[in-house]
XYZ file of C-alpha atoms in Angstrom:
680
model
C -18.791 17.141 30.616
C -20.381 14.232 33.179
C -18.514 10.952 33.139
C -21.763 9.058 33.749
C -22.827 10.107 30.339
C -19.312 8.545 28.838
C -19.684 5.363 30.640
C -23.245 4.683 31.210
C -25.338 3.046 28.568
C -28.460 4.112 29.719
C -27.356 8.019 30.616
C -26.266 8.167 27.117
C -29.411 6.685 25.401
C -31.609 9.087 27.603
C -29.500 11.888 26.132
C -30.073 11.034 22.872
C -33.556 10.736 23.583
C -33.419 14.538 24.617
C -31.329 15.441 21.645
C -34.089 14.441 19.722
C -36.743 16.473 21.584
C -34.255 19.236 21.165
C -34.610 18.784 17.521
C -30.576 18.000 17.054
C -31.204 14.377 15.702
C -34.317 12.633 14.678
C -36.410 10.197 17.076
C -35.277 7.666 14.732
C -32.002 8.315 15.294
C -32.356 7.737 19.022
C -34.823 4.597 18.582
C -32.281 3.191 16.592
C -29.242 2.888 19.111
C -31.986 2.038 21.906
C -32.922 -0.739 19.799
C -29.634 -1.861 19.480
C -28.838 -1.840 23.144
C -31.806 -4.031 23.988
C -30.441 -6.380 21.315
C -26.524 -6.327 22.046
C -26.074 -5.856 25.928
C -22.426 -6.072 25.316
C -22.451 -2.639 23.414
C -20.626 0.220 24.980
C -21.356 3.747 24.687
C -19.342 4.277 22.100
C -20.955 1.770 19.898
C -24.318 3.002 20.562
C -23.538 6.761 19.807
C -21.772 5.868 16.519
C -25.392 4.071 15.689
C -27.206 6.993 16.535
C -24.551 9.134 14.305
C -24.919 7.112 11.642
C -28.311 6.462 11.078
C -28.390 10.616 11.938
C -25.935 11.640 8.924
C -28.055 8.658 6.965
C -31.191 11.396 7.436
C -28.682 14.178 6.627
C -28.366 12.262 2.995
C -24.568 11.004 3.736
C -24.081 7.122 3.032
C -21.415 6.536 6.152
C -19.793 7.961 9.192
C -16.404 8.387 8.451
C -14.428 7.555 12.056
C -11.500 9.379 10.951
C -13.429 12.706 9.900
C -15.278 11.905 13.415
C -11.736 11.953 15.491
C -10.443 15.224 13.435
C -13.956 17.155 13.389
C -15.983 15.719 16.046
C -17.949 19.077 15.796
C -18.958 18.756 12.385
C -20.939 16.071 12.567
C -24.424 17.482 14.120
C -25.320 21.055 13.194
C -26.201 22.762 15.865
C -27.313 26.718 16.276
C -25.684 28.579 18.818
C -29.002 30.043 19.443
C -30.297 26.344 19.669
C -28.284 25.558 22.690
C -29.945 24.883 26.014
C -27.650 25.521 28.967
C -28.927 22.709 30.955
C -28.528 20.062 27.971
C -24.887 18.288 26.993
C -24.738 19.268 23.285
C -23.983 16.852 20.339
C -20.618 18.527 19.498
C -19.120 18.671 22.912
C -20.001 15.151 23.969
C -18.816 13.726 20.618
C -15.584 15.657 21.135
C -15.305 14.315 24.423
C -15.493 10.557 23.147
C -13.175 11.962 20.226
C -10.094 10.726 21.401
C -11.773 6.681 21.698
C -10.751 3.729 19.651
C -14.004 3.357 18.279
C -12.514 0.897 15.309
C -11.440 -1.291 18.174
C -14.683 -1.090 20.189
C -16.805 -1.344 16.951
C -15.160 -4.573 15.467
C -15.986 -6.583 18.476
C -19.609 -5.651 18.435
C -22.046 -8.229 17.135
C -24.270 -5.679 15.508
C -21.246 -4.793 12.993
C -20.009 -7.095 10.516
C -17.281 -6.223 8.035
C -19.310 -7.296 4.904
C -21.765 -9.421 3.625
C -24.105 -10.926 6.459
C -27.037 -9.888 8.465
C -25.445 -7.545 10.940
C -27.125 -3.946 10.891
C -24.093 -2.168 10.597
C -21.254 -2.798 8.537
C -17.794 -1.339 9.010
C -15.450 -1.044 5.708
C -12.121 0.312 7.065
C -12.580 3.493 8.835
C -16.113 3.658 7.689
C -19.505 2.945 9.302
C -22.478 1.905 7.151
C -26.109 1.166 7.617
C -26.199 -2.401 6.022
C -28.808 -1.230 3.961
C -26.353 1.430 1.832
C -23.753 -0.298 2.286
C -25.296 -3.230 0.106
C -26.624 -0.542 -2.459
C -23.016 1.138 -2.860
C -21.725 -2.207 -3.499
C -24.002 -3.356 -6.181
C -24.209 -0.167 -7.935
C -20.832 -0.276 -8.218
C -20.735 -3.343 -9.466
C -23.379 -3.318 -12.122
C -21.993 0.372 -13.459
C -18.416 -1.036 -13.438
C -19.718 -4.288 -15.776
C -21.415 -1.898 -17.684
C -18.695 0.802 -18.446
C -15.813 -1.889 -19.023
C -18.109 -3.502 -22.599
C -18.473 -1.391 -25.725
C -20.385 -1.624 -28.495
C -18.576 -2.046 -31.917
C -20.501 -0.172 -34.626
C -18.455 0.744 -37.817
C -17.094 4.103 -37.230
C -17.840 5.140 -40.723
C -21.519 4.505 -40.233
C -21.805 6.209 -36.427
C -19.850 9.410 -38.755
C -22.152 9.618 -41.208
C -25.297 9.453 -38.883
C -23.710 11.779 -36.720
C -22.860 14.197 -39.402
C -26.480 13.923 -40.539
C -27.659 14.703 -36.666
C -25.521 17.374 -36.465
C -24.637 18.780 -39.818
C -21.148 20.525 -40.117
C -22.404 23.549 -41.873
C -25.159 24.630 -39.311
C -24.565 27.982 -37.878
C -24.574 26.326 -34.038
C -22.158 23.362 -35.165
C -19.214 24.789 -33.083
C -21.606 25.579 -29.977
C -23.204 21.957 -30.228
C -19.675 20.110 -30.343
C -20.122 18.699 -27.029
C -23.439 17.481 -27.817
C -22.104 15.561 -30.882
C -19.249 14.021 -28.830
C -21.785 12.973 -26.284
C -23.721 10.936 -28.481
C -20.465 9.162 -29.985
C -19.732 8.203 -26.181
C -23.444 7.297 -25.413
C -23.412 4.933 -28.720
C -19.972 3.070 -27.582
C -20.839 2.290 -24.147
C -24.270 0.427 -22.862
C -24.036 2.918 -19.954
C -23.490 6.897 -20.564
C -23.919 10.023 -18.412
C -24.707 13.192 -20.091
C -24.503 16.537 -17.807
C -24.862 19.951 -18.181
C -26.454 23.200 -16.697
C -29.162 24.874 -18.148
C -29.591 25.567 -21.810
C -26.732 23.010 -22.597
C -29.467 20.816 -24.502
C -29.362 17.857 -22.539
C -32.604 16.540 -24.121
C -31.720 17.506 -27.588
C -28.566 15.444 -27.256
C -30.628 12.378 -25.758
C -32.940 12.515 -28.603
C -30.112 12.824 -31.248
C -28.508 9.759 -29.569
C -31.408 7.627 -29.693
C -31.865 8.532 -33.226
C -28.421 7.597 -33.718
C -28.992 4.294 -31.899
C -32.241 3.221 -33.702
C -30.659 3.967 -37.171
C -27.562 2.168 -36.473
C -29.677 -0.902 -35.673
C -31.781 -0.147 -38.695
C -28.346 -0.015 -40.923
C -27.441 -3.212 -39.613
C -30.471 -5.027 -39.554
C -31.021 -5.244 -36.130
C -34.610 -4.825 -34.000
C -35.486 -1.391 -33.057
C -34.668 -0.931 -29.509
C -37.414 -1.176 -26.588
C -36.572 2.393 -25.087
C -37.964 3.697 -21.634
C -37.942 7.286 -20.892
C -38.359 8.132 -17.176
C -38.093 10.976 -14.470
C -37.838 10.952 -10.805
C -41.097 12.900 -10.187
C -44.643 13.574 -11.860
C -43.360 17.006 -12.541
C -40.059 16.166 -14.270
C -41.617 13.677 -16.593
C -44.270 16.344 -17.573
C -41.417 18.700 -18.581
C -39.737 16.257 -20.063
C -42.700 14.713 -22.362
C -43.286 18.354 -23.732
C -39.883 18.989 -24.469
C -39.134 15.554 -26.175
C -42.421 15.844 -28.173
C -40.641 19.099 -29.890
C -37.362 17.768 -30.475
C -38.925 14.144 -31.676
C -40.683 16.265 -34.310
C -37.428 18.119 -35.262
C -35.856 14.902 -36.426
C -38.343 14.721 -39.593
C -36.404 17.653 -40.987
C -32.823 15.455 -41.143
C -32.495 12.421 -43.477
C -32.387 9.358 -41.218
C -32.989 5.705 -42.030
C -36.753 5.072 -42.614
C -38.248 4.093 -39.362
C -35.766 5.751 -37.037
C -37.983 8.464 -35.694
C -40.964 6.305 -35.306
C -39.205 3.934 -33.133
C -38.351 7.059 -30.194
C -40.955 7.080 -27.499
C -42.517 10.035 -26.579
C -44.397 9.315 -23.074
C -42.060 9.957 -19.740
C -42.832 7.875 -16.852
C -42.043 8.652 -13.081
C -39.277 5.746 -12.084
C -41.750 4.985 -9.427
C -44.191 3.804 -12.094
C -41.550 2.346 -14.283
C -40.394 0.071 -11.924
C -43.994 -0.647 -10.612
C -43.869 0.497 -7.295
C -45.921 -1.326 -4.554
C -47.566 1.258 -2.234
C -46.241 1.448 1.565
C -43.074 -0.908 0.523
C -39.676 -0.663 -0.368
C -40.413 -3.114 -2.967
C -41.326 -2.803 -6.925
C -42.862 -5.223 -9.575
C -39.440 -5.030 -11.479
C -36.535 -6.163 -9.840
C -33.293 -8.551 -10.350
C -35.503 -11.895 -10.829
C -37.998 -10.124 -13.036
C -36.192 -7.426 -15.526
C -37.542 -4.721 -16.800
C -39.257 -5.520 -21.163
C -36.423 -2.729 -22.286
C -33.307 -2.737 -24.280
C -32.512 1.117 -22.820
C -33.738 3.222 -20.136
C -33.337 6.967 -20.003
C -33.246 8.713 -16.791
C -33.460 12.789 -16.592
C -33.309 14.757 -13.807
C -31.112 12.438 -12.141
C -29.412 14.598 -9.564
C -32.946 13.269 -7.743
C -32.513 9.644 -8.069
C -30.926 8.677 -4.657
C -29.316 5.544 -3.826
C -32.055 3.177 -3.109
C -33.872 4.264 -6.091
C -30.226 3.924 -8.052
C -30.442 0.359 -6.724
C -33.314 -0.726 -7.536
C -33.436 0.378 -10.970
C -30.252 -1.264 -11.799
C -31.479 -4.375 -10.251
C -34.461 -4.347 -12.705
C -32.365 -3.374 -15.858
C -31.443 -6.620 -17.889
C -27.970 -7.104 -18.216
C -28.100 -6.298 -21.843
C -29.483 -3.091 -21.778
C -28.304 0.501 -21.880
C -28.810 2.995 -19.225
C -28.304 6.636 -20.349
C -28.490 9.384 -17.249
C -28.784 13.088 -17.773
C -28.671 15.790 -15.011
C -26.939 18.670 -13.936
C -24.399 17.698 -11.589
C -24.000 20.955 -9.654
C -27.620 20.885 -8.520
C -28.649 19.700 -5.241
C -28.962 16.068 -4.400
C -31.907 13.909 -3.945
C -33.572 14.799 -0.819
C -32.811 11.072 0.518
C -29.602 9.404 0.831
C -26.810 9.705 -1.872
C -25.560 11.981 -4.377
C -25.076 9.331 -7.065
C -25.117 11.426 -10.412
C -22.734 13.448 -8.514
C -20.273 10.791 -7.885
C -20.503 9.588 -11.590
C -19.773 12.947 -12.740
C -16.984 14.137 -9.871
C -14.601 14.289 -12.842
C -16.347 15.462 -15.363
C -15.337 18.948 -15.894
C -11.827 17.789 -16.796
C -12.867 14.690 -18.696
C -9.903 12.120 -18.300
C -10.319 10.657 -21.864
C -7.875 8.065 -23.153
C -6.018 7.511 -26.069
C -8.620 5.137 -27.226
C -11.685 7.820 -26.514
C -9.911 10.194 -27.942
C -9.680 8.481 -31.431
C -13.035 7.329 -31.183
C -14.096 10.851 -30.527
C -12.395 12.037 -33.707
C -12.748 9.516 -36.100
C -16.649 9.575 -35.283
C -17.304 13.344 -35.086
C -14.082 15.045 -36.548
C -13.644 17.043 -33.409
C -10.134 16.267 -32.151
C -9.671 16.608 -28.157
C -7.805 19.326 -26.601
C -4.729 18.242 -24.172
C -6.847 19.316 -21.228
C -9.404 16.763 -21.861
C -6.926 14.064 -22.108
C -5.519 11.447 -19.461
C -3.919 8.194 -20.593
C -4.746 6.996 -16.660
C -8.052 7.863 -17.254
C -10.783 5.459 -15.753
C -13.146 3.344 -17.296
C -16.076 5.390 -16.045
C -14.662 8.403 -17.315
C -14.948 7.322 -20.770
C -18.771 7.303 -20.248
C -19.176 10.543 -18.902
C -19.976 13.614 -21.228
C -20.283 17.321 -20.243
C -22.431 19.738 -22.147
C -20.153 23.125 -21.990
C -22.477 25.667 -23.752
C -25.062 27.444 -22.578
C -27.831 28.015 -25.481
C -30.284 30.109 -22.870
C -27.757 32.273 -21.092
C -24.665 34.384 -23.145
C -22.729 36.942 -21.754
C -24.991 39.419 -21.717
C -27.323 37.157 -19.517
C -26.721 38.296 -15.441
C -28.404 34.787 -15.031
C -25.838 33.111 -16.932
C -23.077 35.346 -14.913
C -24.758 34.844 -11.760
C -24.899 30.921 -12.326
C -20.920 30.592 -13.191
C -19.762 32.563 -10.449
C -21.968 30.462 -7.729
C -20.832 27.342 -9.425
C -16.792 28.451 -9.067
C -17.748 29.357 -5.587
C -16.306 33.090 -6.171
C -18.874 35.046 -3.915
C -17.405 38.394 -4.421
C -17.948 38.264 -8.004
C -21.599 36.664 -7.419
C -22.146 39.932 -5.215
C -20.841 41.992 -7.927
C -23.211 40.524 -10.558
C -26.408 40.644 -8.593
C -25.806 44.010 -8.262
C -24.766 45.153 -11.638
C -27.580 47.004 -12.724
C -26.891 46.732 -16.447
C -28.479 42.947 -16.316
C -32.226 43.574 -17.009
C -32.539 39.592 -16.076
C -31.304 40.337 -12.483
C -32.732 42.486 -9.660
C -31.608 42.367 -5.893
C -34.139 43.600 -3.446
C -32.811 44.767 -0.232
C -35.138 44.029 2.717
C -35.578 45.744 6.025
C -34.913 43.881 8.978
C -37.761 45.321 10.864
C -40.612 45.165 8.278
C -39.005 42.856 5.340
C -42.660 41.594 4.172
C -44.235 44.157 2.386
C -41.823 44.476 -0.177
C -42.047 40.639 -0.268
C -45.693 40.543 -0.792
C -45.253 43.181 -3.141
C -43.010 41.199 -5.674
C -45.070 38.256 -5.016
C -48.115 39.394 -6.320
C -47.264 42.115 -8.679
C -44.088 41.073 -10.058
C -41.159 43.782 -10.990
C -42.832 46.877 -11.819
C -39.533 47.969 -13.702
C -39.779 44.784 -15.900
C -42.911 44.122 -17.675
C -42.029 40.298 -17.823
C -41.182 39.667 -14.647
C -44.678 38.635 -13.805
C -46.244 38.184 -10.035
C -49.063 35.630 -9.083
C -51.621 38.301 -10.015
C -50.849 36.896 -13.813
C -52.260 33.355 -13.449
C -54.857 34.800 -10.995
C -56.348 37.690 -13.522
C -56.408 35.091 -15.998
C -58.676 32.530 -14.144
C -61.307 35.910 -13.374
C -61.327 36.720 -17.076
C -64.742 35.865 -17.693
C -64.218 36.288 -21.558
C -62.117 33.156 -21.556
C -63.857 31.102 -19.169
C -65.772 28.460 -20.989
C -69.740 28.070 -20.767
C -70.502 25.203 -18.602
C -72.165 23.479 -21.671
C -68.539 23.397 -23.564
C -66.809 19.969 -23.705
C -64.167 18.788 -21.425
C -61.634 19.345 -24.253
C -62.267 23.320 -23.867
C -62.219 23.050 -20.106
C -58.869 21.180 -20.577
C -57.632 24.011 -22.837
C -58.746 26.682 -20.337
C -56.655 24.806 -17.494
C -53.728 24.275 -19.310
C -53.525 27.901 -19.725
C -54.000 28.627 -16.499
C -51.144 26.193 -15.083
C -48.845 27.464 -17.917
C -49.774 31.093 -16.891
C -48.757 29.978 -13.566
C -45.551 28.990 -14.173
C -44.277 32.611 -15.048
C -43.368 33.385 -11.376
C -42.376 31.081 -8.272
C -41.043 32.263 -5.047
C -38.459 30.081 -3.625
C -37.025 29.733 0.083
C -34.417 27.729 1.559
C -36.602 26.788 4.543
C -39.794 25.177 5.712
C -40.238 26.366 9.259
C -39.616 29.711 10.445
C -40.575 33.044 9.272
C -38.821 32.828 6.447
C -40.308 29.127 5.848
C -42.711 28.109 3.331
C -45.582 27.737 5.656
C -45.277 31.307 7.109
C -44.655 32.618 3.563
C -47.445 31.151 1.965
C -49.858 32.389 4.701
C -48.533 36.154 4.308
C -48.895 35.891 0.650
C -52.497 34.378 0.853
C -53.439 37.395 2.932
C -51.915 39.815 0.496
C -53.613 38.315 -2.389
C -56.970 38.343 -0.226
C -56.188 42.135 0.340
C -56.005 42.666 -3.390
C -58.934 40.786 -4.381
C -57.110 38.020 -6.435
C -58.816 35.146 -4.255
C -61.898 34.798 -2.190
C -61.991 32.617 0.709
C -64.855 32.690 2.914
C -65.801 30.377 6.150
C -67.727 28.021 3.701
C -64.883 27.099 1.600
C -62.171 27.007 4.602
C -59.162 26.429 2.698
C -60.356 25.490 -0.566
C -60.642 28.631 -2.918
C -60.426 29.215 -6.627
C -57.371 29.955 -7.459
C -55.471 27.872 -5.120
C -52.120 26.409 -6.182
C -51.041 22.834 -4.474
C -48.372 20.853 -4.318
C -48.262 17.023 -4.103
C -46.040 15.821 -1.334
C -46.591 12.249 -1.532
C -47.169 9.873 -4.316
C -50.691 8.725 -5.079
C -50.717 5.775 -7.329
C -54.783 5.749 -7.329
C -55.285 9.543 -8.476
C -52.321 8.983 -10.547
C -50.219 11.790 -9.011
C -46.906 12.067 -8.143
C -44.743 13.453 -5.431
C -43.838 17.164 -6.721
C -47.031 17.742 -8.976
C -48.405 20.676 -8.919
C -52.252 21.530 -9.498
C -54.950 25.013 -9.474
C -57.976 25.183 -8.011
C -60.827 25.862 -10.322
C -64.566 26.294 -10.568
C -65.448 23.219 -13.186
C -68.695 21.208 -14.216
C -69.047 18.127 -11.565
C -69.138 15.801 -14.660
C -65.851 15.939 -14.928
C -65.041 13.816 -11.864
C -67.271 10.547 -11.609
C -66.644 10.581 -7.694
C -68.605 14.021 -7.344
C -71.846 12.363 -5.999
C -70.883 14.284 -2.627
C -69.950 17.317 -3.714
C -71.897 20.583 -3.420
C -72.303 22.675 -6.723
C -73.193 26.543 -6.705
C -75.996 27.709 -8.751
C -73.616 27.707 -11.884
C -73.198 24.332 -12.026
C -69.689 24.747 -11.267
C -67.624 22.958 -8.235
C -64.182 23.065 -7.457
C -61.881 20.783 -9.254
C -58.195 20.858 -8.725
C -56.497 20.801 -12.187
C -53.307 18.643 -12.656
C -51.799 18.108 -15.958
C -52.154 14.861 -16.947
C -48.200 14.307 -18.692
C -50.019 13.847 -22.087
C -51.247 16.744 -22.899
C -54.727 16.628 -20.923
C -55.823 17.966 -17.380
C -56.607 15.492 -14.825
C -59.402 16.919 -12.463
C -59.641 15.806 -9.224
C -61.577 16.549 -6.216
C -60.130 18.648 -3.137
C -61.636 16.120 -0.760
C -59.834 13.148 -2.425
C -56.231 15.079 -2.417
C -54.658 13.594 1.110
C -50.898 15.054 1.066
C -50.899 18.297 -0.408
C -49.981 21.492 0.332
C -50.009 25.232 -0.698
C -47.613 26.935 -3.224
C -47.578 30.509 -3.086
C -43.871 30.082 -1.888
C -41.911 26.551 -2.305
C -38.661 25.547 -1.025
C -35.821 25.085 -3.074
C -35.556 21.295 -2.607
C -39.305 21.221 -4.439
C -38.414 23.173 -7.098
C -36.030 20.623 -8.613
C -37.299 19.765 -11.955
C -39.127 22.981 -12.237
C -38.451 26.079 -13.958
C -40.336 29.391 -14.016
C -40.236 32.618 -16.134
C -39.322 34.513 -13.260
C -37.724 33.015 -9.979
C -37.453 34.893 -6.749
C -35.297 33.359 -3.918
C -35.728 34.856 -0.462
C -32.853 34.312 1.951
C -33.481 33.804 5.718
C -32.099 36.441 8.014
C -29.849 33.995 10.193
C -27.448 31.155 9.394
C -28.615 27.629 8.376
C -26.864 24.560 7.579
C -28.927 23.951 4.651
C -27.513 27.302 3.026
C -24.967 25.981 0.316
C -23.522 26.908 -3.185
C -25.600 23.688 -4.442
C -29.093 25.482 -3.054
C -28.262 29.028 -4.450
C -27.359 27.584 -7.949
C -30.039 25.271 -7.991
C -32.882 28.562 -7.582
C -30.762 30.789 -9.888
C -30.919 28.002 -12.432
C -34.580 27.500 -12.117
C -35.296 31.058 -14.027
C -35.946 30.795 -17.400
C -35.879 34.693 -18.133
C -35.606 36.838 -14.651
C -34.381 35.774 -11.221
C -34.705 38.312 -8.094
C -33.106 37.989 -5.199
C -34.216 39.142 -1.638
C -32.126 39.528 1.506
C -31.778 41.234 4.460
C -27.977 40.571 5.030
C -26.019 39.868 1.804
C -23.286 38.420 3.961
C -25.463 34.988 4.234
C -25.766 34.720 0.246
C -21.252 34.636 0.152
C -21.901 32.620 3.296
C -23.977 30.363 1.336
C -21.527 29.943 -2.297
C -18.519 29.242 -0.136
C -20.210 26.266 1.310
C -20.571 23.161 -0.556
C -22.738 19.732 0.070
C -19.747 16.940 1.080
C -22.202 13.999 1.036
C -20.034 11.098 2.771
C -20.147 8.054 0.325
C -17.560 6.069 -1.534
C -19.331 5.567 -4.335
C -16.640 5.814 -7.473
C -14.122 7.597 -5.140
């Protein structure tokens, strides 16, 4: 290692930009260090490297740079694959290792760009942990606001709560035992103004929260208090639309229960995205609602909370009135948000065991009739523990379900058991397709197009495309919008029958290459028809929205299908051409309220074709048949949480495609460890 790099600021900055050109760090990371170097001439190379590292780690989802970890495991901070290394360029691992013995804390504490608490410095050093100030401030505010809520209790009469819970969860119900933790979660949620309900797929998170809302509204009615003003939210439009569908059914089911009059009617059915709930202002980090202008609600429920990053959670808590309740729903074992932070994971890190104290155990027994086992009790349980409930029974996957067994093995980090399950041919809902390293794509595209030949329920993309081409079901051009909406909704529903997932965006196994190959296969089978005139727009093309568009009311993650439809469905159609049939291309999106939003292709600016989708983008979605294709080389992105998220996107059938089963074992054994002090 050249001494010049270690002692020369300019040489270091040059090296950082070389690393960004190589793709090892972001341009932003190098530019951040460069800007601080210009503002603070006293900064040495250790300080500037620390600034680049904390910025880089933020881009990887971490909230801080742990200086103790840096000194103990310097090679773990920037992942560079062996095949990416360049002979003439010092790698981050070797360079950081060469500086690891330096007294980083001492140098950082005398740097004017670093503070140790409240202030305006861009960096904060908290003990041996270096933060970007924004994330330090968010962590402090989130901790303070949640701790303020979990230390409060709502004193409902235990006998009233018990009577209503027995109404919502009848003791003579055949599923009463399996729904035990749902009932306990409602009891905990009624007691505390802050509640977290976590659980895997099919454990009944939506059912539980609707019954919690029914319980709270009923208790207010019985005590003469006004009904709670409730807002339902989700991080993405896709997650909001899915929650909309399930909530309507759950609220309707309450009509069969003997609840106080008016309780059911006060439960909302409309779900908004968090951006829309807070009133996001385009191209800024600011919202209409904030600490000085609170949300006009008494309770907010957030679904798919694992996708909520630290910026959004801080904004939500700022905008929440002090008296308002907050309920977070989500699967703690799924991938965390794409942006920095793993808030739900931090909140639920002790959920498996419970740690309920004697007071809470007594409340649970009094209001639900269930006696907590000693395994879930701990007199030293923290205040936060008393507000977190884990649902432990899956109503979707039983002992005969290969998907359930695979998800359990993956979640437990048991790679050998996961491989055993995936290869066990007795599970009809699982298939393992071995790809040839020489010619992997024929099997992959055949599955994507036609599904599994041995399983009629394991459909492929041809299912929804054939439905589009079925002339007997296509509405006449003179049919009203309601008829066309119903047809488009049927196509969109058919599209959820299959989805191919991949961990990567780039490379031969990334979404871009896979989408191109699948598109070519669909053209060969005459399932789609592209011409030079239509360019990349054609009937049947599925598209994924990759950025919020408030003008079109489309959110990041929304999926639409391109269809030929009457031009009058869009008032902006004057410049569009119409074919001889009087139809023109529109992209049909669900509007989240049972209808369809028809959008001109030319108005969509941030979209991509979605025959294949990254696992990250699939969060908040479910597909009848989900297939995961593994890359053929190691990648830092391959983790247990990624595999678990992919497997649990499948409602009825899961297919794994790989050329190297060792990569699956490698991924299952690797956990995402996002550095944070939030509730540590």
